[in-house]
PDB file of C-alpha atoms (C1' of nucleotides) in Angstrom:
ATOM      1  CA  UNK O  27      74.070  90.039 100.224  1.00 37.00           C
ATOM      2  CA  UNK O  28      72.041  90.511 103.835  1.00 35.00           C
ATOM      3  CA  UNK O  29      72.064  86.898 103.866  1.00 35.00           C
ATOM      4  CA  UNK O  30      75.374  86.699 102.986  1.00 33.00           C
ATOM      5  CA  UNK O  31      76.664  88.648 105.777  1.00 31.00           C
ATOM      6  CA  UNK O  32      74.509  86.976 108.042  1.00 32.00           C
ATOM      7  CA  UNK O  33      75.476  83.383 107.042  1.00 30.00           C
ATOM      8  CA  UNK O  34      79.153  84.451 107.522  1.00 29.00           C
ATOM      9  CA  UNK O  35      78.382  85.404 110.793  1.00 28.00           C
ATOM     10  CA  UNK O  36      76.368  82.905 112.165  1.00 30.00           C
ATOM     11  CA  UNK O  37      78.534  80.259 110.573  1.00 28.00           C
ATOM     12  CA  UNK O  38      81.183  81.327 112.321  1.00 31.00           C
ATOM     13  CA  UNK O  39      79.770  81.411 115.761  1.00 30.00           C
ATOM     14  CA  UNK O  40      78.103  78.589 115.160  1.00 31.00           C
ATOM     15  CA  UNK O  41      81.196  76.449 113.687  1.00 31.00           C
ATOM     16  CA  UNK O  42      83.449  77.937 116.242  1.00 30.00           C
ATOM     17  CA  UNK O  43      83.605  76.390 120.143  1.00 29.00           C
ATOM     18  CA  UNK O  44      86.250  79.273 120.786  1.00 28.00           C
ATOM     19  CA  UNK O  45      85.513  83.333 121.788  1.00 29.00           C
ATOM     20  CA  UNK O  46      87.725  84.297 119.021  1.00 29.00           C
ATOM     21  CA  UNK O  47      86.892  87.814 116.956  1.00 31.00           C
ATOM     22  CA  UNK O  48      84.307  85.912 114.258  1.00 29.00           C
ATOM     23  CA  UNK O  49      84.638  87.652 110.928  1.00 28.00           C
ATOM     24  CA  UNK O  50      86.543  88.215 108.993  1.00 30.00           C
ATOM     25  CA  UNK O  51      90.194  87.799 110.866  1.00 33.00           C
ATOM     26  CA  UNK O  52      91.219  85.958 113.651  1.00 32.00           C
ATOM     27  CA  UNK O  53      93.519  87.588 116.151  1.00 33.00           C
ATOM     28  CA  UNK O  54      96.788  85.403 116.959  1.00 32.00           C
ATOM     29  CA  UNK O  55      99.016  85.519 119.705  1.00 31.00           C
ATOM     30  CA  UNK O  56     101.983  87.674 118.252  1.00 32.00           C
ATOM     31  CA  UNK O  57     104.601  87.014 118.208  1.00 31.00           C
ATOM     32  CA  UNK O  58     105.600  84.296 117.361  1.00 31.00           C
ATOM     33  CA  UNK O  59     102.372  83.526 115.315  1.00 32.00           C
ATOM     34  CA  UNK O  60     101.097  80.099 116.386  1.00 31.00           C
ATOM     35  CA  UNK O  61      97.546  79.804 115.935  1.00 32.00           C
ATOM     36  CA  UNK O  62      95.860  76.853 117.605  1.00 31.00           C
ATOM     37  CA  UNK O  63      95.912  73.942 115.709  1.00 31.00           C
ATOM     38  CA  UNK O  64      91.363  74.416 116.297  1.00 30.00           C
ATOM     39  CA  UNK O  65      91.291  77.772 114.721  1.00 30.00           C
ATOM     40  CA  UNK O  66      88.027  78.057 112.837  1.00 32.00           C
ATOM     41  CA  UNK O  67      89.366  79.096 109.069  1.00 35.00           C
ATOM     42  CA  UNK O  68      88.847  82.211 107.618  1.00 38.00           C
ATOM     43  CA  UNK O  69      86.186  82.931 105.466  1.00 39.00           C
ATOM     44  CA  UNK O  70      87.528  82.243 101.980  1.00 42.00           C
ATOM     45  CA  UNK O  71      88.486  84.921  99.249  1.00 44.00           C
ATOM     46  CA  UNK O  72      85.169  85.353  97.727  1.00 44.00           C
ATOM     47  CA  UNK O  73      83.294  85.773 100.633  1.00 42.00           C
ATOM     48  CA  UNK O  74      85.761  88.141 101.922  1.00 42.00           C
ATOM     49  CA  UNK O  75      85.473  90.543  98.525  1.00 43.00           C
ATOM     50  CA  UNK O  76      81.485  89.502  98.461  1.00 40.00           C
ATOM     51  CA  UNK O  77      81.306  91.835 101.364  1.00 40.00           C
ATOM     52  CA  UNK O  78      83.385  94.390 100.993  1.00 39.00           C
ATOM     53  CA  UNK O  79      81.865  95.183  97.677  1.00 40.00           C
ATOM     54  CA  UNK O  80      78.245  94.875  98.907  1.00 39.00           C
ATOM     55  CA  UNK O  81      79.192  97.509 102.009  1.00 39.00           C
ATOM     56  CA  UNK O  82      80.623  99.679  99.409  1.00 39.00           C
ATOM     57  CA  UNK O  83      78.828  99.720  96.611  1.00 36.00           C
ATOM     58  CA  UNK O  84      74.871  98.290  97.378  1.00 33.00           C
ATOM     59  CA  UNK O  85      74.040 101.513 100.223  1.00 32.00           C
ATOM     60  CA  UNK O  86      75.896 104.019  98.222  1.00 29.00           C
ATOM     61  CA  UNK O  87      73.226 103.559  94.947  1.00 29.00           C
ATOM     62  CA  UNK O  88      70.580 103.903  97.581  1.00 30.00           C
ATOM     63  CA  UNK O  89      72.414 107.143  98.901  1.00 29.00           C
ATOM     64  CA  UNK O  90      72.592 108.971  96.101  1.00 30.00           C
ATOM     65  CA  UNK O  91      69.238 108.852  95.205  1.00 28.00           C
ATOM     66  CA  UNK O  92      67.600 110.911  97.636  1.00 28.00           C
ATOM     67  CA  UNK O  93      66.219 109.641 100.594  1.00 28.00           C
ATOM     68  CA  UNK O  94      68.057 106.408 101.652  1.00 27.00           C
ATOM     69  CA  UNK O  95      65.607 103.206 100.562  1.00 27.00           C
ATOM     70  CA  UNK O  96      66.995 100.921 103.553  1.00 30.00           C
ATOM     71  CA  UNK O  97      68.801  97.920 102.037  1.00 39.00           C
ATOM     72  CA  UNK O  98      69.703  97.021 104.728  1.00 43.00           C
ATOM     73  CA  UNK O  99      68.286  95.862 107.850  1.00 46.00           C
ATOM     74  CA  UNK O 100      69.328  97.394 111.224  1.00 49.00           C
ATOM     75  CA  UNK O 101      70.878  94.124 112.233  1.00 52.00           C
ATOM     76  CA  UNK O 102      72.180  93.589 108.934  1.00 47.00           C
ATOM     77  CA  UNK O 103      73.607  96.848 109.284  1.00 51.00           C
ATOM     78  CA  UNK O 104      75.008  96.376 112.923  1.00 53.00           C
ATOM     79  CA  UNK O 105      76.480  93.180 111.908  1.00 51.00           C
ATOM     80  CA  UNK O 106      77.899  94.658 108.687  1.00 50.00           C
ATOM     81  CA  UNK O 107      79.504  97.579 110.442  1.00 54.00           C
ATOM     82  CA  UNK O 108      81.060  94.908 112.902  1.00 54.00           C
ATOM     83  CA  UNK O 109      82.747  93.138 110.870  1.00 48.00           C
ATOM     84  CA  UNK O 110      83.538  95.860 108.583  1.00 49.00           C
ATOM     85  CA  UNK O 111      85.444  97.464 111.814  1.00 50.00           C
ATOM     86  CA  UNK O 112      87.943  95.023 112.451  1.00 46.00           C
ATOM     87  CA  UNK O 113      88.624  94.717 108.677  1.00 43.00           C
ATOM     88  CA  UNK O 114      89.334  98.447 107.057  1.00 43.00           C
ATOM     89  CA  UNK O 115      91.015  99.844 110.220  1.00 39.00           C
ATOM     90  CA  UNK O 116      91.758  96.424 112.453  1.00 38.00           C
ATOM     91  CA  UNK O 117      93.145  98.147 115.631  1.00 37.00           C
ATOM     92  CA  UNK O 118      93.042 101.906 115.470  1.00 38.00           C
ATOM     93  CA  UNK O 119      88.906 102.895 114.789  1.00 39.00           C
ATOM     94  CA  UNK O 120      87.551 104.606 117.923  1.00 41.00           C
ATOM     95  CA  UNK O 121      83.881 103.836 116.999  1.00 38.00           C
ATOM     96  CA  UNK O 122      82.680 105.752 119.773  1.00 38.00           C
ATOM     97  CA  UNK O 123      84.467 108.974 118.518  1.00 41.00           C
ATOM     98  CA  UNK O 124      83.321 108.091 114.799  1.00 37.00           C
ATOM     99  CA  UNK O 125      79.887 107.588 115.246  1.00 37.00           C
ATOM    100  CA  UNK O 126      79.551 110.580 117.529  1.00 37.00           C
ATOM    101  CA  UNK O 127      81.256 112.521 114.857  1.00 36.00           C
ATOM    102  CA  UNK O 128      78.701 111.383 112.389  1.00 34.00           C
ATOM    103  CA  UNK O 129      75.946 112.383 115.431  1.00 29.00           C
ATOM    104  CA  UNK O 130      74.729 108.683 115.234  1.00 32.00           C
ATOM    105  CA  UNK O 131      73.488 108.204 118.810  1.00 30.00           C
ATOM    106  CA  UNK O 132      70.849 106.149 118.312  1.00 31.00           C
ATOM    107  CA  UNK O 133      70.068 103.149 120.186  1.00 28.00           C
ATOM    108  CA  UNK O 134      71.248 101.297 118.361  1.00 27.00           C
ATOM    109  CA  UNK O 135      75.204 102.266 118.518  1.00 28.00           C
ATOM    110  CA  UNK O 136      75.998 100.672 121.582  1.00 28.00           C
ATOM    111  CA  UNK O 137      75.408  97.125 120.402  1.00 28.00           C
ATOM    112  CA  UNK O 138      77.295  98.058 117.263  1.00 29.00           C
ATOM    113  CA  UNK O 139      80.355  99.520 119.390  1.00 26.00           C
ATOM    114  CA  UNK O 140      80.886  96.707 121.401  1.00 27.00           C
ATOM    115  CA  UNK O 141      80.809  94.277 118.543  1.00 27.00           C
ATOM    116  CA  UNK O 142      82.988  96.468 116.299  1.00 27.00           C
ATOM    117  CA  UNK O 143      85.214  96.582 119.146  1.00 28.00           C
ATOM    118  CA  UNK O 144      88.855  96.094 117.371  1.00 33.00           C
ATOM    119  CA  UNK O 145      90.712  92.839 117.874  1.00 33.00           C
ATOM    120  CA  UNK O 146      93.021  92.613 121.158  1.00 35.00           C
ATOM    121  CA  UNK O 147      95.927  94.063 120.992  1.00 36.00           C
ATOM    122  CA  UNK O 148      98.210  91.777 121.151  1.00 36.00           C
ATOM    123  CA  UNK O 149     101.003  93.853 122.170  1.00 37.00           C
ATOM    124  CA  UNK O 150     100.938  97.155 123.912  1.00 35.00           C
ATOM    125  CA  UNK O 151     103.012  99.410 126.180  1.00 35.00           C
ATOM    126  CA  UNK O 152     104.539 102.102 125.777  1.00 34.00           C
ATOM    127  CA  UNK O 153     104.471 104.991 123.106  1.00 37.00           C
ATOM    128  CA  UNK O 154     102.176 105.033 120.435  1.00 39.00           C
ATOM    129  CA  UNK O 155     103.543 105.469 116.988  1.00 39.00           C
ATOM    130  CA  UNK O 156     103.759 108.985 115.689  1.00 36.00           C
ATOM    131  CA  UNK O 157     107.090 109.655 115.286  1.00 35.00           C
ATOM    132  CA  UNK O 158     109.381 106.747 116.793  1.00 35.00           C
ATOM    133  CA  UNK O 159     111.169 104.292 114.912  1.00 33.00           C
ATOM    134  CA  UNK O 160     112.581 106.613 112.183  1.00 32.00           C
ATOM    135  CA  UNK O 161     113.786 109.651 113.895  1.00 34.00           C
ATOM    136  CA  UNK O 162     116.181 107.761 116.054  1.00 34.00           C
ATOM    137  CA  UNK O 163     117.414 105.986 113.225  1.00 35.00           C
ATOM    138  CA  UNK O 164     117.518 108.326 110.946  1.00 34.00           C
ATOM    139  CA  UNK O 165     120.142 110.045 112.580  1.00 34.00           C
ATOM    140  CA  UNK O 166     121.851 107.020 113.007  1.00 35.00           C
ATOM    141  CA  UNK O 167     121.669 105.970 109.653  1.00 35.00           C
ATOM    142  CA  UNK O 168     123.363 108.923 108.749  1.00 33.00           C
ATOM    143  CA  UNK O 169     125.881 109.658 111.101  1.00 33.00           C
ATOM    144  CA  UNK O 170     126.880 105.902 110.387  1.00 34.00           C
ATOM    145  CA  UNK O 171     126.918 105.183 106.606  1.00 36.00           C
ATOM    146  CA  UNK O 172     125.671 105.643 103.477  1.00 35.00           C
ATOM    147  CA  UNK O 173     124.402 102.252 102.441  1.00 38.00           C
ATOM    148  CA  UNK O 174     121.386 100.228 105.329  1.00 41.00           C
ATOM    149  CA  UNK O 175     120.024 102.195 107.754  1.00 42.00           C
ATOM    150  CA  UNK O 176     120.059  98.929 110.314  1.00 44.00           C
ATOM    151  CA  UNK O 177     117.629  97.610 112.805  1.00 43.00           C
ATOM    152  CA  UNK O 178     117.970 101.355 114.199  1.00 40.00           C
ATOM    153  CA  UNK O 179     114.452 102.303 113.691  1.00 41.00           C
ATOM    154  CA  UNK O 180     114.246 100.144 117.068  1.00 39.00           C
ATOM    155  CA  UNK O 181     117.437 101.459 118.250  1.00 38.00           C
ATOM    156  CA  UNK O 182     116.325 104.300 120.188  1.00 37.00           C
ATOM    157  CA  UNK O 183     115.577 102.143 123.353  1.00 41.00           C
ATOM    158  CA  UNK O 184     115.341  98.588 123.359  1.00 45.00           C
ATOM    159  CA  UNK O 185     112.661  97.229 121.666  1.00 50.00           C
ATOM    160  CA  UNK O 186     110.140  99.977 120.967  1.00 48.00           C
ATOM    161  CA  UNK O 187     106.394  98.409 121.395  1.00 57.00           C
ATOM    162  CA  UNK O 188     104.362 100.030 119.638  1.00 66.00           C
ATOM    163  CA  UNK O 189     100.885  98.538 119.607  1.00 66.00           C
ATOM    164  CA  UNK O 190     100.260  95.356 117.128  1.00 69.00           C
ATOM    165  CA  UNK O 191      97.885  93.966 116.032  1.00 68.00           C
ATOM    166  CA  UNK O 192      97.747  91.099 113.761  1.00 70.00           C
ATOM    167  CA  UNK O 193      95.361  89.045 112.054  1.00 69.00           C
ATOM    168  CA  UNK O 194      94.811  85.849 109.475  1.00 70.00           C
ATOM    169  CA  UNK O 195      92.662  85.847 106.611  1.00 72.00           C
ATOM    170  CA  UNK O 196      92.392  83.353 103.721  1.00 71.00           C
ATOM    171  CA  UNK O 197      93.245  85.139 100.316  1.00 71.00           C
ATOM    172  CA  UNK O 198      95.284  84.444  97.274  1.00 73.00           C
ATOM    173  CA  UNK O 199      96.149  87.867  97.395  1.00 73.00           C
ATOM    174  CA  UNK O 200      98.662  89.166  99.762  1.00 74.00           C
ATOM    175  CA  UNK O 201      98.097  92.662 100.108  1.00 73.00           C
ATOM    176  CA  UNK O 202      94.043  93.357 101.485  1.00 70.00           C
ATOM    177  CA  UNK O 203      92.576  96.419 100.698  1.00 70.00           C
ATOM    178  CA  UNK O 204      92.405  98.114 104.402  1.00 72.00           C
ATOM    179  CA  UNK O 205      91.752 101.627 102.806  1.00 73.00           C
ATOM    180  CA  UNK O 206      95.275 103.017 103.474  1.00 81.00           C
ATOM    181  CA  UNK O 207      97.984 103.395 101.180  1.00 86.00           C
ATOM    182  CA  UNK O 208     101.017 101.904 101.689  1.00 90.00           C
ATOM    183  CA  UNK O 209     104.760 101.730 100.623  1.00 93.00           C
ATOM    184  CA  UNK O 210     106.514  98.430 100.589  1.00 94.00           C
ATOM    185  CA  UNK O 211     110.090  99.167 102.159  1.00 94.00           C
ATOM    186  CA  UNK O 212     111.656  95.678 102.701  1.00 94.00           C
ATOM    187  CA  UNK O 213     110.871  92.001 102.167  1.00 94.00           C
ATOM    188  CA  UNK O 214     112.996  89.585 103.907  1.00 92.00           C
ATOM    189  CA  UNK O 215     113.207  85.522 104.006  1.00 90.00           C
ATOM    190  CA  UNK O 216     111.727  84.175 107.346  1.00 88.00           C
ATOM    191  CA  UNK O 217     112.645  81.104 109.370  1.00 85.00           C
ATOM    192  CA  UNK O 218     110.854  77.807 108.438  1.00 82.00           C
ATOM    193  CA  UNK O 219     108.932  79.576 105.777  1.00 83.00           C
ATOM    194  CA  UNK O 220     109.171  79.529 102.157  1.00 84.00           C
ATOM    195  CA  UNK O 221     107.255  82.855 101.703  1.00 88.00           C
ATOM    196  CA  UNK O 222     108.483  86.183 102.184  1.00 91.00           C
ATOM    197  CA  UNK O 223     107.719  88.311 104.690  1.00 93.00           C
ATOM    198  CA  UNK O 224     107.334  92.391 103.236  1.00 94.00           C
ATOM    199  CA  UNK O 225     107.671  95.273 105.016  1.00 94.00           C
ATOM    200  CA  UNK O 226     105.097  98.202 104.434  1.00 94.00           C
ATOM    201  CA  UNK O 227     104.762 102.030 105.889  1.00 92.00           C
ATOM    202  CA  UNK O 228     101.739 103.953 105.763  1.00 89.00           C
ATOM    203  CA  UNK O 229     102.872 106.886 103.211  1.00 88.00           C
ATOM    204  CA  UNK O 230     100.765 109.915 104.922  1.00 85.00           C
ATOM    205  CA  UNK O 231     103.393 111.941 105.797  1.00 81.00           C
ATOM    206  CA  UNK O 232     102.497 112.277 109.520  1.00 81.00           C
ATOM    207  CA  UNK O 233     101.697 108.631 110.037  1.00 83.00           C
ATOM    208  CA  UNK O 234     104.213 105.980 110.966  1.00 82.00           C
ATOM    209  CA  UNK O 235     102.364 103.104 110.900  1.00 86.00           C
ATOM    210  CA  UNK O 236     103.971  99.866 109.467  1.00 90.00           C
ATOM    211  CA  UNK O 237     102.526  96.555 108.364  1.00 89.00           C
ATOM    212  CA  UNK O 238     103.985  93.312 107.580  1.00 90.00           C
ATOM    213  CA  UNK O 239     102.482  90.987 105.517  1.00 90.00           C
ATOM    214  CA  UNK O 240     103.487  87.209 105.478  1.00 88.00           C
ATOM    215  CA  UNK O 241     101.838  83.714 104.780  1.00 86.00           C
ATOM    216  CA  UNK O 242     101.100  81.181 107.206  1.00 81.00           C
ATOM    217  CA  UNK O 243     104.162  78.436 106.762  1.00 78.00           C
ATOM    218  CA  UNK O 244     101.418  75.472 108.189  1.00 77.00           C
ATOM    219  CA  UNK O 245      99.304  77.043 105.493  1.00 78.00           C
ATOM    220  CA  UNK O 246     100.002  79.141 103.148  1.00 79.00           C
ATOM    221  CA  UNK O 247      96.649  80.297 101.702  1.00 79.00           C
ATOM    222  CA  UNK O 248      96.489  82.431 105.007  1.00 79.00           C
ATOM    223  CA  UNK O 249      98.122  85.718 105.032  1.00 82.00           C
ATOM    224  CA  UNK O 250      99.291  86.753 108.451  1.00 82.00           C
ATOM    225  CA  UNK O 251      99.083  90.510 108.512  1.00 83.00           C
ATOM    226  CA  UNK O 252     100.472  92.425 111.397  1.00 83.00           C
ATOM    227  CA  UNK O 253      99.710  96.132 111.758  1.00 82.00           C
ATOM    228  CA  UNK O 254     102.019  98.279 113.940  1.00 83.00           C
ATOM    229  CA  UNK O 255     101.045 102.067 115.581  1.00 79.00           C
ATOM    230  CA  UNK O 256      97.894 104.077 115.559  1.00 77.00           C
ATOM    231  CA  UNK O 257      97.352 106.228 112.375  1.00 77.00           C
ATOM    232  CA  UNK O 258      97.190 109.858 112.883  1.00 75.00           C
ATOM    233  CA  UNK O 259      94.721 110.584 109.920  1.00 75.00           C
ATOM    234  CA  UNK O 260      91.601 109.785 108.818  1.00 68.00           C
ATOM    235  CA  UNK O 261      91.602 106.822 106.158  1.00 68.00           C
ATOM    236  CA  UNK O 262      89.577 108.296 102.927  1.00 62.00           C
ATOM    237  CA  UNK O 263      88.761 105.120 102.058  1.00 65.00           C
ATOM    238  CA  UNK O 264      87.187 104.390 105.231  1.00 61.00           C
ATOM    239  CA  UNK O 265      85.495 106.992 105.304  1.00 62.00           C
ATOM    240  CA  UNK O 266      83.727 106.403 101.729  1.00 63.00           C
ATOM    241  CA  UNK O 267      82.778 103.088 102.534  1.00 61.00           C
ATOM    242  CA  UNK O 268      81.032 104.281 105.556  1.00 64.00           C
ATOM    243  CA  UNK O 269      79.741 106.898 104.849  1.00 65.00           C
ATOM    244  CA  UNK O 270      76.162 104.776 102.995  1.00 66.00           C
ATOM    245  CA  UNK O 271      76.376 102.886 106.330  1.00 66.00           C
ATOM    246  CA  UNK O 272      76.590 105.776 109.158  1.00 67.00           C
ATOM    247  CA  UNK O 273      74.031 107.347 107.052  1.00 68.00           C
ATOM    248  CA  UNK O 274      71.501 104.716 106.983  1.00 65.00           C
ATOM    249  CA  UNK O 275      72.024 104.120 111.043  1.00 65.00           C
ATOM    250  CA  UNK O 276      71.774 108.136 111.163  1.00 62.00           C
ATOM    251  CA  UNK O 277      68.188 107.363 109.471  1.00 66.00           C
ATOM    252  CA  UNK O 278      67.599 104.096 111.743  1.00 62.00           C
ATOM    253  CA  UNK O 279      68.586 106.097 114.593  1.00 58.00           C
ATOM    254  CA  UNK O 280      65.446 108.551 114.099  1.00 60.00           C
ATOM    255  CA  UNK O 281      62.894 105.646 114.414  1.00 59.00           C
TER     256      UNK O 281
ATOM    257  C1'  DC U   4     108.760 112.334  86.148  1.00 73.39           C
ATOM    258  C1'  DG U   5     107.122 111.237  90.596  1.00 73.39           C
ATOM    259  C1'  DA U   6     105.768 107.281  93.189  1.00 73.39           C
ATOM    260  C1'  DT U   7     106.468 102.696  94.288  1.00 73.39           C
ATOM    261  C1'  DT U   8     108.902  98.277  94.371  1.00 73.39           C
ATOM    262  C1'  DT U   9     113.022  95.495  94.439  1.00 73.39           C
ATOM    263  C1'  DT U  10     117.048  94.067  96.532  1.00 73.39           C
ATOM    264  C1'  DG U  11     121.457  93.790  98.794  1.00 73.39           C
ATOM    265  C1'  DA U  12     123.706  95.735 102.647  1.00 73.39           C
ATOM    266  C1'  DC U  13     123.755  97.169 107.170  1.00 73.39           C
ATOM    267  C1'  DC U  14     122.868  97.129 112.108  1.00 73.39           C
ATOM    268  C1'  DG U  15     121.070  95.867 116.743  1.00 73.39           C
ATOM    269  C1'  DG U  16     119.173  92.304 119.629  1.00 73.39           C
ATOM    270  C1'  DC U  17     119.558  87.943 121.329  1.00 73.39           C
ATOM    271  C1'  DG U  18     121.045  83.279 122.291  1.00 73.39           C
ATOM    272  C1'  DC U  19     124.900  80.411 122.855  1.00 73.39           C
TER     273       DC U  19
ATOM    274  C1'  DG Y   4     132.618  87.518 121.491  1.00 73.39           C
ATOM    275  C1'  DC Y   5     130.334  85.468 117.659  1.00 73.39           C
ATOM    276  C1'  DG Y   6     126.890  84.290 114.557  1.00 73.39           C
ATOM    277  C1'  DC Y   7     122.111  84.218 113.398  1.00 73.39           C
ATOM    278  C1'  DC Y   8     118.071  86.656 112.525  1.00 73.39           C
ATOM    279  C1'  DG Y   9     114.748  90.267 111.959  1.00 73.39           C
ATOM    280  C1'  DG Y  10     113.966  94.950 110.653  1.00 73.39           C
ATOM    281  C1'  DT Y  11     115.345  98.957 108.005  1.00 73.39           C
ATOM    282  C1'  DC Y  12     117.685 101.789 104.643  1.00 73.39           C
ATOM    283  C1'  DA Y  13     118.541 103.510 100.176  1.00 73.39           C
ATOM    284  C1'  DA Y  14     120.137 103.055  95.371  1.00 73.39           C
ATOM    285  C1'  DA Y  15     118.489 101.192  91.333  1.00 73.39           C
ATOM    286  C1'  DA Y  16     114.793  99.504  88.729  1.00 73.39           C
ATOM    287  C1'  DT Y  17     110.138  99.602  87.513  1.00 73.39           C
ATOM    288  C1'  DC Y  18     105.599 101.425  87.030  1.00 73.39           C
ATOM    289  C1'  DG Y  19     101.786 104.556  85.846  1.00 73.39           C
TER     290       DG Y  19
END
DNA sequence: CGATTTTGACCGGCGC
DNA sequence: GCGCCGGTCAAAATCG
């Protein structure tokens, strides 16, 4: 699986003659979505799953048996982490705060920050999630009638720009494991696009983050998925997949 | 039985 | 002002 990871990342700087985000997703200018016609693809299904599992599972045998038999290389691991960034948490990981949490300051985190650097945001200003959308609308919603709530949870002010984020990836299946739970809410027809596009909110209580998930019209075996807000709690699942990984840069990190 | 999904209705923004 | 469209709500249905 080293070589794995390492073919999907050379591959794609190699194969790609643009300074787009590698692996696994490609940021898009949203919205509207319009990917240039040149975008490299992403990495198919299989690969995709191929490294999520061998992040998750490969370290964490090594891990529980005592004292950490390195798997992995230190750039396997770097490059691993990298791409694993943009992937389980695309726009909301401070690195920097994580790794200094996990007192991983060893030389070779700064490398590893700046490539697990999230995507762009594509859109920012104003507030960050938290609350937002719903309070305004929920008192709306109820003060004006029983049945839909409305396009209030933008009411408030005009449009309420949170930051987004979104990002492509090839996959028969629409809904990626980012290590979050969510809770579909809505699923509407689009414009010029026979698929769906659905409507998800994080379900921690606190957290008002929203996704929408939608396929590519020119293509439909890419999923467009657009995140919306910052979460305001640590993602479990995250954390379990990195744990194996910050633990064998914590032992990297002593050398 | 609680959590989640489905689905039709509702509402605001925006372009004409 | 009107109609289209996207985003959200919430009741009902479904799932685990």
């Amino acid at each position: 699986m080293d070589s794995m990871e390492n073919q999907q990342l050379q591959g794609d700087e190699s194969s790609s003659s643009h300074a787009l985000p590698s692996f696994p997703y490609f940021a898009v200018p949203s919205p509207p979505y319009a990917p240039p016609p040149s975008l490299p693809l992403p990495p198919s299904d299989d690969q995709h799953s191929t490294l999520i599992t061998a992040l998750r599972q490969q370290p964490l045998s090594a891990c529980n048996n005592d004292d950490l038999p390195l798997q992995l290389g230190p750039d396997q691991l770097a490059a691993a982490a990298a791409a694993l960034a943009p992937m389980v948490l695309p726009p909301m990981v401070d690195w920097s705060a994580l790794l200094q949490q996990a007192s991983l300051m060893g030389p070779l985190v700064p490398g590893l920050l700046q490539q697990a650097a999230p995507l762009e945001p594509l859109d920012q200003s104003g507030e960050n999630d938290g609350g937002d959308a719903g309070s305004s609308s929920s008192s709306k919603e109820k003060a004006a009638k029983g049945g839909g709530g409305g396009a209030a949870g933008r009411s408030g002010k005009k449009k309420a720009s949170r930051p987004r984020f979104a990002f492509q990836t090839r996959s028969v299946n629409d809904i990626l494991d980012d290590g979050y739970r969510w809770r579909k809410y809505g699923q509407k027809a689009v414009k010029n696009s026979e698929h769906p596009r659905s409507y998800y909110r994080c379900t921690h209580h606190t957290c008002n983050v929203k996704k929408q998930v939608q396929r590519l019209a020119k293509d439909t075996s890419i999923v467009v998925t657009t995140y919306e807000g910052v979460h305001n709690h640590p993602c479990e699942k995250l954390m379990e997949a990195l744990s194996p990984i910050l633990k064998q840069l914590q032992f990297l990190s002593q050398f």
